[in-house]
Structure formats: structure tokens, C-alpha cells
PDB file of C-alpha atoms in Angstrom:
ATOM      1  CA  MET A 270      42.226 -75.400  49.888  1.00 95.00           C
ATOM      2  CA  ILE A 271      39.467 -74.177  47.583  1.00 96.00           C
ATOM      3  CA  GLU A 272      36.967 -71.726  49.029  1.00 97.00           C
ATOM      4  CA  ILE A 273      33.556 -71.313  47.456  1.00 97.00           C
ATOM      5  CA  ARG A 274      30.659 -68.942  48.042  1.00 96.00           C
ATOM      6  CA  LEU A 275      27.130 -69.624  46.835  1.00 95.00           C
ATOM      7  CA  HIS A 276      24.468 -66.966  46.299  1.00 93.00           C
ATOM      8  CA  GLY A 277      20.805 -67.742  45.815  1.00 90.00           C
ATOM      9  CA  ARG A 278      17.351 -66.976  47.092  1.00 86.00           C
ATOM     10  CA  GLY A 279      15.207 -68.720  49.661  1.00 83.00           C
ATOM     11  CA  GLY A 280      13.497 -71.595  47.858  1.00 83.00           C
ATOM     12  CA  GLN A 281      16.190 -72.192  45.227  1.00 89.00           C
ATOM     13  CA  GLY A 282      18.130 -74.632  47.388  1.00 89.00           C
ATOM     14  CA  ALA A 283      21.470 -72.866  47.818  1.00 91.00           C
ATOM     15  CA  VAL A 284      22.064 -74.399  51.239  1.00 92.00           C
ATOM     16  CA  THR A 285      21.084 -77.845  49.974  1.00 94.00           C
ATOM     17  CA  ALA A 286      23.401 -77.474  46.987  1.00 95.00           C
ATOM     18  CA  ASN A 287      26.202 -76.579  49.358  1.00 95.00           C
ATOM     19  CA  GLU A 288      25.587 -79.705  51.436  1.00 96.00           C
ATOM     20  CA  ILE A 289      25.319 -81.929  48.361  1.00 97.00           C
ATOM     21  CA  LEU A 290      28.663 -80.625  47.105  1.00 96.00           C
ATOM     22  CA  ALA A 291      30.243 -81.316  50.489  1.00 96.00           C
ATOM     23  CA  GLU A 292      28.849 -84.831  50.535  1.00 97.00           C
ATOM     24  CA  ALA A 293      29.983 -85.485  46.970  1.00 97.00           C
ATOM     25  CA  ALA A 294      33.497 -84.344  47.870  1.00 97.00           C
ATOM     26  CA  TYR A 295      33.432 -86.663  50.882  1.00 96.00           C
ATOM     27  CA  TYR A 296      32.653 -89.593  48.591  1.00 97.00           C
ATOM     28  CA  GLU A 297      35.920 -88.792  46.772  1.00 97.00           C
ATOM     29  CA  GLY A 298      37.977 -88.781  49.951  1.00 96.00           C
ATOM     30  CA  LYS A 299      38.159 -84.997  50.289  1.00 96.00           C
ATOM     31  CA  TYR A 300      37.544 -82.939  53.389  1.00 96.00           C
ATOM     32  CA  ALA A 301      34.665 -80.474  53.172  1.00 96.00           C
ATOM     33  CA  GLN A 302      33.123 -77.799  55.335  1.00 95.00           C
ATOM     34  CA  ALA A 303      29.671 -76.392  54.460  1.00 94.00           C
ATOM     35  CA  ILE A 304      28.395 -73.259  56.208  1.00 91.00           C
ATOM     36  CA  PRO A 305      24.940 -71.713  55.581  1.00 86.00           C
ATOM     37  CA  MET A 306      24.166 -68.078  56.286  1.00 81.00           C
ATOM     38  CA  TYR A 307      20.619 -66.835  55.984  1.00 67.00           C
ATOM     39  CA  GLY A 308      19.450 -63.277  55.732  1.00 61.00           C
ATOM     40  CA  THR A 309      15.770 -62.653  56.217  1.00 57.00           C
ATOM     41  CA  GLU A 310      14.665 -66.287  56.435  1.00 57.00           C
ATOM     42  CA  ARG A 311      11.872 -66.142  53.894  1.00 68.00           C
ATOM     43  CA  ARG A 312      11.235 -67.441  50.403  1.00 72.00           C
ATOM     44  CA  GLY A 313      12.785 -65.187  47.811  1.00 74.00           C
ATOM     45  CA  ALA A 314      15.188 -63.427  50.154  1.00 78.00           C
ATOM     46  CA  PRO A 315      18.922 -63.582  49.381  1.00 81.00           C
ATOM     47  CA  VAL A 316      20.720 -66.576  50.864  1.00 86.00           C
ATOM     48  CA  THR A 317      24.467 -67.125  51.065  1.00 90.00           C
ATOM     49  CA  ALA A 318      26.343 -70.351  51.766  1.00 93.00           C
ATOM     50  CA  PHE A 319      30.016 -71.152  52.042  1.00 95.00           C
ATOM     51  CA  LEU A 320      32.058 -74.238  51.254  1.00 96.00           C
ATOM     52  CA  ARG A 321      35.671 -75.267  51.725  1.00 96.00           C
ATOM     53  CA  LEU A 322      37.216 -78.256  49.972  1.00 97.00           C
ATOM     54  CA  ASP A 323      40.644 -79.639  50.731  1.00 96.00           C
ATOM     55  CA  GLU A 324      42.752 -82.773  50.655  1.00 95.00           C
ATOM     56  CA  VAL A 325      43.509 -82.345  54.375  1.00 95.00           C
ATOM     57  CA  ARG A 326      41.321 -81.549  57.370  1.00 93.00           C
ATOM     58  CA  VAL A 327      39.824 -78.045  57.258  1.00 92.00           C
ATOM     59  CA  ARG A 328      40.717 -76.114  60.404  1.00 90.00           C
ATOM     60  CA  GLU A 329      39.168 -72.724  59.586  1.00 87.00           C
ATOM     61  CA  ARG A 330      35.835 -71.979  61.185  1.00 85.00           C
ATOM     62  CA  ASP A 331      34.937 -68.536  59.901  1.00 87.00           C
ATOM     63  CA  LEU A 332      32.959 -67.525  56.827  1.00 90.00           C
ATOM     64  CA  VAL A 333      34.591 -67.454  53.400  1.00 92.00           C
ATOM     65  CA  HIS A 334      35.634 -63.872  52.737  1.00 91.00           C
ATOM     66  CA  ASN A 335      37.909 -64.336  49.709  1.00 95.00           C
ATOM     67  CA  PRO A 336      36.446 -67.130  47.591  1.00 97.00           C
ATOM     68  CA  ASP A 337      38.195 -68.800  44.705  1.00 97.00           C
ATOM     69  CA  ILE A 338      34.818 -69.583  43.149  1.00 97.00           C
ATOM     70  CA  VAL A 339      31.440 -67.860  43.306  1.00 97.00           C
ATOM     71  CA  VAL A 340      28.338 -69.821  42.336  1.00 97.00           C
ATOM     72  CA  VAL A 341      25.120 -67.890  41.685  1.00 96.00           C
ATOM     73  CA  LEU A 342      21.779 -69.692  41.524  1.00 95.00           C
ATOM     74  CA  ASP A 343      19.641 -66.708  40.607  1.00 92.00           C
ATOM     75  CA  PRO A 344      19.871 -64.702  37.351  1.00 92.00           C
ATOM     76  CA  ALA A 345      18.869 -61.420  38.990  1.00 88.00           C
ATOM     77  CA  ILE A 346      21.467 -61.769  41.732  1.00 89.00           C
ATOM     78  CA  ALA A 347      24.040 -62.721  39.092  1.00 91.00           C
ATOM     79  CA  GLN A 348      23.878 -59.149  37.768  1.00 91.00           C
ATOM     80  CA  ARG A 349      24.743 -57.536  41.077  1.00 90.00           C
ATOM     81  CA  PRO A 350      28.326 -56.381  41.752  1.00 92.00           C
ATOM     82  CA  SER A 351      28.093 -57.664  45.331  1.00 90.00           C
ATOM     83  CA  ILE A 352      28.626 -61.234  44.150  1.00 93.00           C
ATOM     84  CA  LEU A 353      32.223 -60.278  43.279  1.00 94.00           C
ATOM     85  CA  GLU A 354      33.048 -59.005  46.762  1.00 91.00           C
ATOM     86  CA  GLY A 355      36.336 -60.524  47.904  1.00 93.00           C
ATOM     87  CA  LEU A 356      36.649 -62.796  44.851  1.00 96.00           C
ATOM     88  CA  LYS A 357      40.312 -63.629  44.336  1.00 96.00           C
ATOM     89  CA  ALA A 358      42.062 -62.231  41.272  1.00 96.00           C
ATOM     90  CA  GLY A 359      41.576 -64.645  38.423  1.00 96.00           C
ATOM     91  CA  GLY A 360      38.728 -66.343  40.297  1.00 97.00           C
ATOM     92  CA  LEU A 361      35.760 -68.049  38.725  1.00 97.00           C
ATOM     93  CA  VAL A 362      32.062 -67.148  38.597  1.00 97.00           C
ATOM     94  CA  ILE A 363      29.500 -69.820  37.685  1.00 97.00           C
ATOM     95  CA  ALA A 364      26.164 -68.124  37.143  1.00 97.00           C
ATOM     96  CA  ASN A 365      22.592 -69.083  36.388  1.00 96.00           C
ATOM     97  CA  TYR A 366      22.101 -66.647  33.539  1.00 95.00           C
ATOM     98  CA  PRO A 367      20.030 -67.024  30.370  1.00 95.00           C
ATOM     99  CA  HIS A 368      22.708 -65.701  28.016  1.00 96.00           C
ATOM    100  CA  PRO A 369      26.225 -66.905  27.056  1.00 96.00           C
ATOM    101  CA  PRO A 370      29.182 -65.771  29.180  1.00 96.00           C
ATOM    102  CA  GLU A 371      30.130 -63.178  26.550  1.00 96.00           C
ATOM    103  CA  ARG A 372      26.967 -61.296  27.571  1.00 95.00           C
ATOM    104  CA  PHE A 373      27.514 -61.569  31.332  1.00 96.00           C
ATOM    105  CA  PRO A 374      27.005 -57.988  32.569  1.00 94.00           C
ATOM    106  CA  LEU A 375      29.820 -57.803  35.124  1.00 95.00           C
ATOM    107  CA  GLY A 376      33.495 -57.424  34.322  1.00 94.00           C
ATOM    108  CA  GLY A 377      36.848 -57.525  36.081  1.00 93.00           C
ATOM    109  CA  ASN A 378      39.753 -59.830  36.726  1.00 95.00           C
ATOM    110  CA  PHE A 379      37.801 -63.072  36.843  1.00 97.00           C
ATOM    111  CA  ARG A 380      36.551 -65.837  34.578  1.00 97.00           C
ATOM    112  CA  VAL A 381      32.899 -66.564  34.094  1.00 97.00           C
ATOM    113  CA  THR A 382      30.618 -69.185  32.648  1.00 97.00           C
ATOM    114  CA  THR A 383      26.845 -69.264  32.473  1.00 97.00           C
ATOM    115  CA  VAL A 384      24.042 -71.775  32.175  1.00 97.00           C
ATOM    116  CA  ASP A 385      20.298 -71.220  32.076  1.00 96.00           C
ATOM    117  CA  ALA A 386      19.653 -73.293  35.196  1.00 96.00           C
ATOM    118  CA  THR A 387      16.158 -71.848  35.557  1.00 94.00           C
ATOM    119  CA  ALA A 388      15.120 -73.200  32.154  1.00 95.00           C
ATOM    120  CA  ILE A 389      16.661 -76.578  32.988  1.00 96.00           C
ATOM    121  CA  ALA A 390      14.893 -76.686  36.356  1.00 95.00           C
ATOM    122  CA  LEU A 391      11.548 -75.827  34.763  1.00 94.00           C
ATOM    123  CA  GLU A 392      12.103 -78.505  32.135  1.00 94.00           C
ATOM    124  CA  THR A 393      13.123 -81.255  34.552  1.00 96.00           C
ATOM    125  CA  LEU A 394      11.538 -80.350  37.911  1.00 94.00           C
ATOM    126  CA  LYS A 395       8.683 -78.127  36.688  1.00 92.00           C
ATOM    127  CA  ARG A 396       9.748 -75.620  39.339  1.00 88.00           C
ATOM    128  CA  PRO A 397      12.446 -72.900  39.386  1.00 89.00           C
ATOM    129  CA  ILE A 398      14.563 -74.752  41.938  1.00 92.00           C
ATOM    130  CA  THR A 399      17.970 -74.264  40.393  1.00 94.00           C
ATOM    131  CA  ASN A 400      20.324 -75.841  42.897  1.00 94.00           C
ATOM    132  CA  THR A 401      20.969 -79.210  41.295  1.00 95.00           C
ATOM    133  CA  ALA A 402      21.263 -77.814  37.774  1.00 95.00           C
ATOM    134  CA  ILE A 403      23.966 -75.379  38.856  1.00 96.00           C
ATOM    135  CA  LEU A 404      25.886 -78.289  40.414  1.00 96.00           C
ATOM    136  CA  GLY A 405      26.159 -79.889  36.998  1.00 96.00           C
ATOM    137  CA  ALA A 406      27.760 -76.689  35.753  1.00 97.00           C
ATOM    138  CA  PHE A 407      30.080 -76.638  38.758  1.00 97.00           C
ATOM    139  CA  SER A 408      31.322 -80.147  38.073  1.00 96.00           C
ATOM    140  CA  LYS A 409      31.783 -79.432  34.371  1.00 96.00           C
ATOM    141  CA  VAL A 410      33.929 -76.306  34.682  1.00 97.00           C
ATOM    142  CA  THR A 411      35.863 -76.948  37.898  1.00 96.00           C
ATOM    143  CA  GLY A 412      36.469 -80.701  37.856  1.00 94.00           C
ATOM    144  CA  LEU A 413      36.728 -80.492  41.657  1.00 96.00           C
ATOM    145  CA  VAL A 414      33.916 -82.987  42.149  1.00 96.00           C
ATOM    146  CA  LYS A 415      32.873 -85.649  39.675  1.00 96.00           C
ATOM    147  CA  VAL A 416      29.357 -85.464  38.325  1.00 96.00           C
ATOM    148  CA  GLU A 417      28.846 -89.089  39.371  1.00 96.00           C
ATOM    149  CA  SER A 418      29.607 -88.156  42.990  1.00 97.00           C
ATOM    150  CA  ILE A 419      27.096 -85.300  42.850  1.00 97.00           C
ATOM    151  CA  GLU A 420      24.472 -87.661  41.485  1.00 96.00           C
ATOM    152  CA  LYS A 421      25.231 -90.148  44.266  1.00 97.00           C
ATOM    153  CA  ALA A 422      24.806 -87.436  46.891  1.00 97.00           C
ATOM    154  CA  ILE A 423      21.536 -86.279  45.309  1.00 97.00           C
ATOM    155  CA  LEU A 424      20.097 -89.797  45.237  1.00 96.00           C
ATOM    156  CA  HIS A 425      21.147 -90.263  48.855  1.00 96.00           C
ATOM    157  CA  ARG A 426      19.224 -87.145  49.861  1.00 94.00           C
ATOM    158  CA  PHE A 427      16.311 -87.547  47.417  1.00 94.00           C
ATOM    159  CA  PRO A 428      15.780 -91.246  46.703  1.00 93.00           C
ATOM    160  CA  GLY A 429      13.315 -92.313  44.018  1.00 93.00           C
ATOM    161  CA  THR A 430      11.694 -90.235  41.304  1.00 95.00           C
ATOM    162  CA  LEU A 431      12.573 -86.867  42.823  1.00 95.00           C
ATOM    163  CA  GLY A 432      16.237 -87.815  42.897  1.00 95.00           C
ATOM    164  CA  GLU A 433      16.132 -89.032  39.316  1.00 96.00           C
ATOM    165  CA  MET A 434      14.563 -85.753  38.179  1.00 96.00           C
ATOM    166  CA  ASN A 435      17.343 -83.807  39.893  1.00 96.00           C
ATOM    167  CA  VAL A 436      20.007 -86.054  38.398  1.00 97.00           C
ATOM    168  CA  LYS A 437      18.542 -85.277  34.985  1.00 97.00           C
ATOM    169  CA  ALA A 438      18.900 -81.570  35.750  1.00 97.00           C
ATOM    170  CA  VAL A 439      22.539 -82.101  36.721  1.00 97.00           C
ATOM    171  CA  ARG A 440      23.288 -83.979  33.514  1.00 97.00           C
ATOM    172  CA  MET A 441      21.531 -81.430  31.360  1.00 97.00           C
ATOM    173  CA  ALA A 442      23.465 -78.533  32.895  1.00 97.00           C
ATOM    174  CA  PHE A 443      26.709 -80.492  32.630  1.00 97.00           C
ATOM    175  CA  GLU A 444      26.177 -80.850  28.893  1.00 96.00           C
ATOM    176  CA  ARG A 445      25.035 -77.260  28.278  1.00 96.00           C
ATOM    177  CA  THR A 446      27.649 -75.328  30.275  1.00 97.00           C
ATOM    178  CA  PRO A 447      30.387 -73.782  28.110  1.00 97.00           C
ATOM    179  CA  ALA A 448      34.015 -73.335  29.140  1.00 96.00           C
ATOM    180  CA  PRO A 449      34.631 -70.191  31.202  1.00 96.00           C
ATOM    181  CA  ILE A 450      35.958 -67.045  29.562  1.00 97.00           C
ATOM    182  CA  GLN A 451      37.600 -63.886  30.841  1.00 97.00           C
ATOM    183  CA  ALA A 452      34.785 -61.600  32.004  1.00 94.00           C
ATOM    184  CA  VAL A 453      34.145 -58.818  29.507  1.00 92.00           C
ATOM    185  CA  GLY A 454      31.210 -57.007  31.113  1.00 84.00           C
ATOM    186  CA  GLY A 455      31.232 -53.619  32.742  1.00 81.00           C
ATOM    187  CA  VAL A 456      33.122 -52.966  35.959  1.00 80.00           C
ATOM    188  CA  LYS A 457      30.793 -51.686  38.672  1.00 76.00           C
ATOM    189  CA  GLU A 458      32.192 -50.635  42.011  1.00 73.00           C
ATOM    190  CA  LYS A 459      28.897 -50.087  43.847  1.00 74.00           C
ATOM    191  CA  ASP A 460      25.849 -52.310  44.241  1.00 74.00           C
ATOM    192  CA  GLU A 461      22.892 -49.944  44.123  1.00 70.00           C
ATOM    193  CA  GLU A 462      20.722 -52.483  45.939  1.00 68.00           C
ATOM    194  CA  GLY A 463      23.086 -52.751  48.896  1.00 65.00           C
ATOM    195  CA  PRO A 464      24.808 -55.819  50.320  1.00 64.00           C
ATOM    196  CA  LEU A 465      23.492 -59.285  49.586  1.00 69.00           C
ATOM    197  CA  SER A 466      23.543 -60.432  53.194  1.00 60.00           C
ATOM    198  CA  GLY A 467      22.924 -58.930  56.557  1.00 49.00           C
ATOM    199  CA  SER A 468      20.782 -56.097  55.243  1.00 43.00           C
ATOM    200  CA  GLY A 469      17.552 -57.119  56.994  1.00 45.00           C
ATOM    201  CA  TYR A 470      14.143 -57.100  55.342  1.00 47.00           C
ATOM    202  CA  GLY A 471      13.312 -53.684  56.673  1.00 46.00           C
ATOM    203  CA  LEU A 472      16.147 -52.159  54.674  1.00 48.00           C
ATOM    204  CA  ILE A 473      15.301 -53.804  51.369  1.00 56.00           C
ATOM    205  CA  ARG A 474      14.132 -51.167  48.907  1.00 62.00           C
ATOM    206  CA  SER A 475      12.447 -53.501  46.470  1.00 70.00           C
ATOM    207  CA  ALA A 476      11.536 -57.190  46.215  1.00 72.00           C
ATOM    208  CA  ALA A 477      11.211 -56.999  42.429  1.00 74.00           C
ATOM    209  CA  GLY A 478      14.518 -58.793  41.927  1.00 74.00           C
ATOM    210  CA  TRP A 479      13.217 -61.754  43.889  1.00 76.00           C
ATOM    211  CA  ARG A 480      10.847 -62.789  41.101  1.00 82.00           C
ATOM    212  CA  THR A 481      11.350 -65.594  38.646  1.00 84.00           C
ATOM    213  CA  PHE A 482       7.814 -65.109  37.360  1.00 88.00           C
ATOM    214  CA  ARG A 483       5.657 -61.982  37.066  1.00 92.00           C
ATOM    215  CA  PRO A 484       1.876 -62.142  37.642  1.00 94.00           C
ATOM    216  CA  VAL A 485      -0.054 -60.641  34.730  1.00 95.00           C
ATOM    217  CA  TRP A 486      -3.807 -59.992  34.738  1.00 94.00           C
ATOM    218  CA  ASN A 487      -6.235 -60.738  31.937  1.00 94.00           C
ATOM    219  CA  TYR A 488      -8.858 -58.107  32.650  1.00 92.00           C
ATOM    220  CA  GLU A 489     -11.368 -59.748  30.323  1.00 92.00           C
ATOM    221  CA  LYS A 490     -11.487 -62.701  32.750  1.00 93.00           C
ATOM    222  CA  CYS A 491     -11.262 -60.623  35.927  1.00 93.00           C
ATOM    223  CA  THR A 492     -14.607 -60.293  37.706  1.00 92.00           C
ATOM    224  CA  GLY A 493     -13.371 -57.818  40.307  1.00 90.00           C
ATOM    225  CA  CYS A 494     -13.832 -60.233  43.203  1.00 92.00           C
ATOM    226  CA  ARG A 495     -10.748 -58.805  44.958  1.00 90.00           C
ATOM    227  CA  ILE A 496      -9.538 -62.202  46.149  1.00 93.00           C
ATOM    228  CA  CYS A 497      -6.040 -61.503  44.798  1.00 94.00           C
ATOM    229  CA  TRP A 498      -6.006 -58.214  46.689  1.00 91.00           C
ATOM    230  CA  ILE A 499      -7.115 -59.925  49.905  1.00 91.00           C
ATOM    231  CA  PHE A 500      -4.555 -62.717  49.749  1.00 91.00           C
ATOM    232  CA  CYS A 501      -1.491 -60.744  48.608  1.00 91.00           C
ATOM    233  CA  PRO A 502       0.924 -61.056  51.572  1.00 86.00           C
ATOM    234  CA  ASP A 503       3.036 -58.040  50.581  1.00 84.00           C
ATOM    235  CA  ASN A 504       0.348 -55.459  49.840  1.00 87.00           C
ATOM    236  CA  ALA A 505       1.617 -55.339  46.278  1.00 91.00           C
ATOM    237  CA  ILE A 506      -1.877 -55.450  44.770  1.00 93.00           C
ATOM    238  CA  GLY A 507      -3.951 -52.315  44.889  1.00 90.00           C
ATOM    239  CA  TRP A 508      -7.379 -51.442  43.560  1.00 87.00           C
ATOM    240  CA  GLY A 509      -8.467 -48.811  41.119  1.00 82.00           C
ATOM    241  CA  GLU A 510     -11.364 -48.406  38.668  1.00 78.00           C
ATOM    242  CA  GLU A 511     -12.778 -51.772  39.754  1.00 81.00           C
ATOM    243  CA  ARG A 512      -9.699 -53.687  38.687  1.00 88.00           C
ATOM    244  CA  PRO A 513      -6.490 -54.777  40.430  1.00 91.00           C
ATOM    245  CA  THR A 514      -3.289 -52.830  40.027  1.00 91.00           C
ATOM    246  CA  VAL A 515       0.173 -54.082  40.947  1.00 91.00           C
ATOM    247  CA  ASP A 516       3.159 -52.360  42.475  1.00 91.00           C
ATOM    248  CA  TYR A 517       5.830 -54.616  41.020  1.00 91.00           C
ATOM    249  CA  ARG A 518       8.456 -53.161  43.341  1.00 87.00           C
ATOM    250  CA  LYS A 519       6.701 -54.956  46.189  1.00 87.00           C
ATOM    251  CA  CYS A 520       5.787 -58.137  44.273  1.00 91.00           C
ATOM    252  CA  LYS A 521       8.239 -60.976  44.899  1.00 85.00           C
ATOM    253  CA  GLY A 522       6.393 -63.382  42.589  1.00 88.00           C
ATOM    254  CA  CYS A 523       5.074 -65.740  45.263  1.00 88.00           C
ATOM    255  CA  GLY A 524       2.189 -66.832  43.012  1.00 90.00           C
ATOM    256  CA  ILE A 525      -0.554 -66.717  45.638  1.00 92.00           C
ATOM    257  CA  CYS A 526      -2.669 -64.447  43.418  1.00 94.00           C
ATOM    258  CA  VAL A 527      -2.254 -66.914  40.546  1.00 94.00           C
ATOM    259  CA  ASN A 528      -3.338 -69.847  42.691  1.00 93.00           C
ATOM    260  CA  GLU A 529      -6.266 -68.095  44.376  1.00 94.00           C
ATOM    261  CA  CYS A 530      -7.871 -66.401  41.379  1.00 95.00           C
ATOM    262  CA  PRO A 531     -11.185 -68.263  40.820  1.00 95.00           C
ATOM    263  CA  THR A 532     -11.441 -67.272  37.155  1.00 94.00           C
ATOM    264  CA  LYS A 533      -7.797 -67.894  36.223  1.00 94.00           C
ATOM    265  CA  ALA A 534      -7.451 -64.255  35.264  1.00 95.00           C
ATOM    266  CA  VAL A 535      -3.866 -64.114  36.609  1.00 95.00           C
ATOM    267  CA  GLU A 536      -1.056 -65.837  34.739  1.00 94.00           C
ATOM    268  CA  PHE A 537       2.623 -66.238  35.520  1.00 92.00           C
ATOM    269  CA  LYS A 538       5.134 -65.095  32.914  1.00 91.00           C
ATOM    270  CA  ARG A 539       8.864 -65.629  33.313  1.00 88.00           C
ATOM    271  CA  GLU A 540      10.854 -62.476  33.881  1.00 86.00           C
ATOM    272  CA  GLU A 541      13.108 -61.570  30.965  1.00 82.00           C
ATOM    273  CA  ILE A 542      16.733 -60.617  31.576  1.00 80.00           C
TER     274      ILE A 542
END
């Protein structure tokens, strides 16, 4: 039996990716068990999902505590030591990360490969929904599920143009994902941001790691109307000297300020890692 754990954020489709993988495995005659586990149930919050694949019926009913494979849909989460918790010796990490596996920041007794699933998602879906792109990487490096089966499961769930766009993301990631290497990054015993699941929103110190994009103000266009300040759901936007200020620790990159600004003075810029 192969046990897999997926890490992502609300809105990236980690749970959907888990279900698509299970369905794809079913098409190949395998037994699969997909288990979602949410944390704070809101967009941007960490989400974990679990998957078991086997040639015989899966009898276990608990969460996956010692995965053979860890799949990470978010580049900020991919840098956190918590993703390695319980990973079996010699296990595999498949991460959405904008740099080659030689530059993956975490080290230890595991193999790792990377693919810039965010860039692929923006290119194919026009949104940072990275779930289907990471599945292409999964198929490429594990061989546990054929890419054709993943595409079939995607088109079953998303028929028509949306499904075709996601299939394109899968294919693109499949082609761009390199073979895994032995992890060469630094070994970190403690995750300074705490556990990835079960922490509760009230214990989260910062939502800065939730962002894919950062709102940036062009003060020459800003008229000081304060609409961004009014609509910000996280009180991340303040006001000083007749212009907005931002506490980026609170900003999760929801984009409401970008959408509501009447003068287009707020732009989204992708976070650099």
C-alpha cells in the first residue's frame, strides 16, 4: 500500500486533486481511499488531504501519519519543515516550487522534485489553482497512476472547456517535472510557524504565507477614497497621511482591494520565493 499526504491552501484544490487521483487509480483497477481534513475552512488557510492506493481493498480508516509521498501544492508551504512530519525514510516530496529541486530549501533522508505549478496554472487556467498541474508531476515521477487516467478523471469532473484547460495544465507539468533527487537543503527540526493542521485561525501568527500575489499601491493613481480600507476583510489596510498603508502580516492576498479600487491604483504582483 502507498500512503500519500497532500498539503495546500483553501482555493488551490488539494481535496479535489486527492479525489481525482483516487478516481484515476480506480480506472486502473486499483483500490483507493481519499480523506480530506480541513483546518480553518477559509480560502488561503492550510488544507491537508490523505490518500491510500493499493492493489487490494484498503481496510485502514485513520489518517495517514507516515506517508510514502508528500505532495505540496503551495510554494510557501513547501518551505515549511512540517510537511516532512512522519515522512518515511527515503520517501518522496513533490512540491510546487519555482526553482529546481537542487534549490529546494529542506533537507533530510528523502527525495524531492519540483515544478512551478503556479506558473503553469496561471498560464493555462489564468488563476493560481495548482491542483491539476501538480497531478501531472505526480504521474511523471511516481508512475503510480497514468497521466491518461488523470485526464479521464478530470474530464469526468470538469467536462468541456474547463476540463480541457486543466488537462493542458497536467500535460505541461508532466513535461516540465524533472526526475527526483536526494534532498540537499538544510535540515530543520522545528517549524517556526507551528503545525500545518489543527492550529485554528486564532493561533495563526501571520497570514502572509497565504499569499500568491501581493497588492501594491500606485499612489499617483490613488485618490484617497478609502474604499480599499473599507472592504479589506482582515483589517490589513490602515490609513496614514491620506494614503493607505498595509500590514502585510495580516494580508492573505484575497484581491478584494484590487477588485474594488475605482481608479485601478492597486495591482497584484506575484510573490517571489
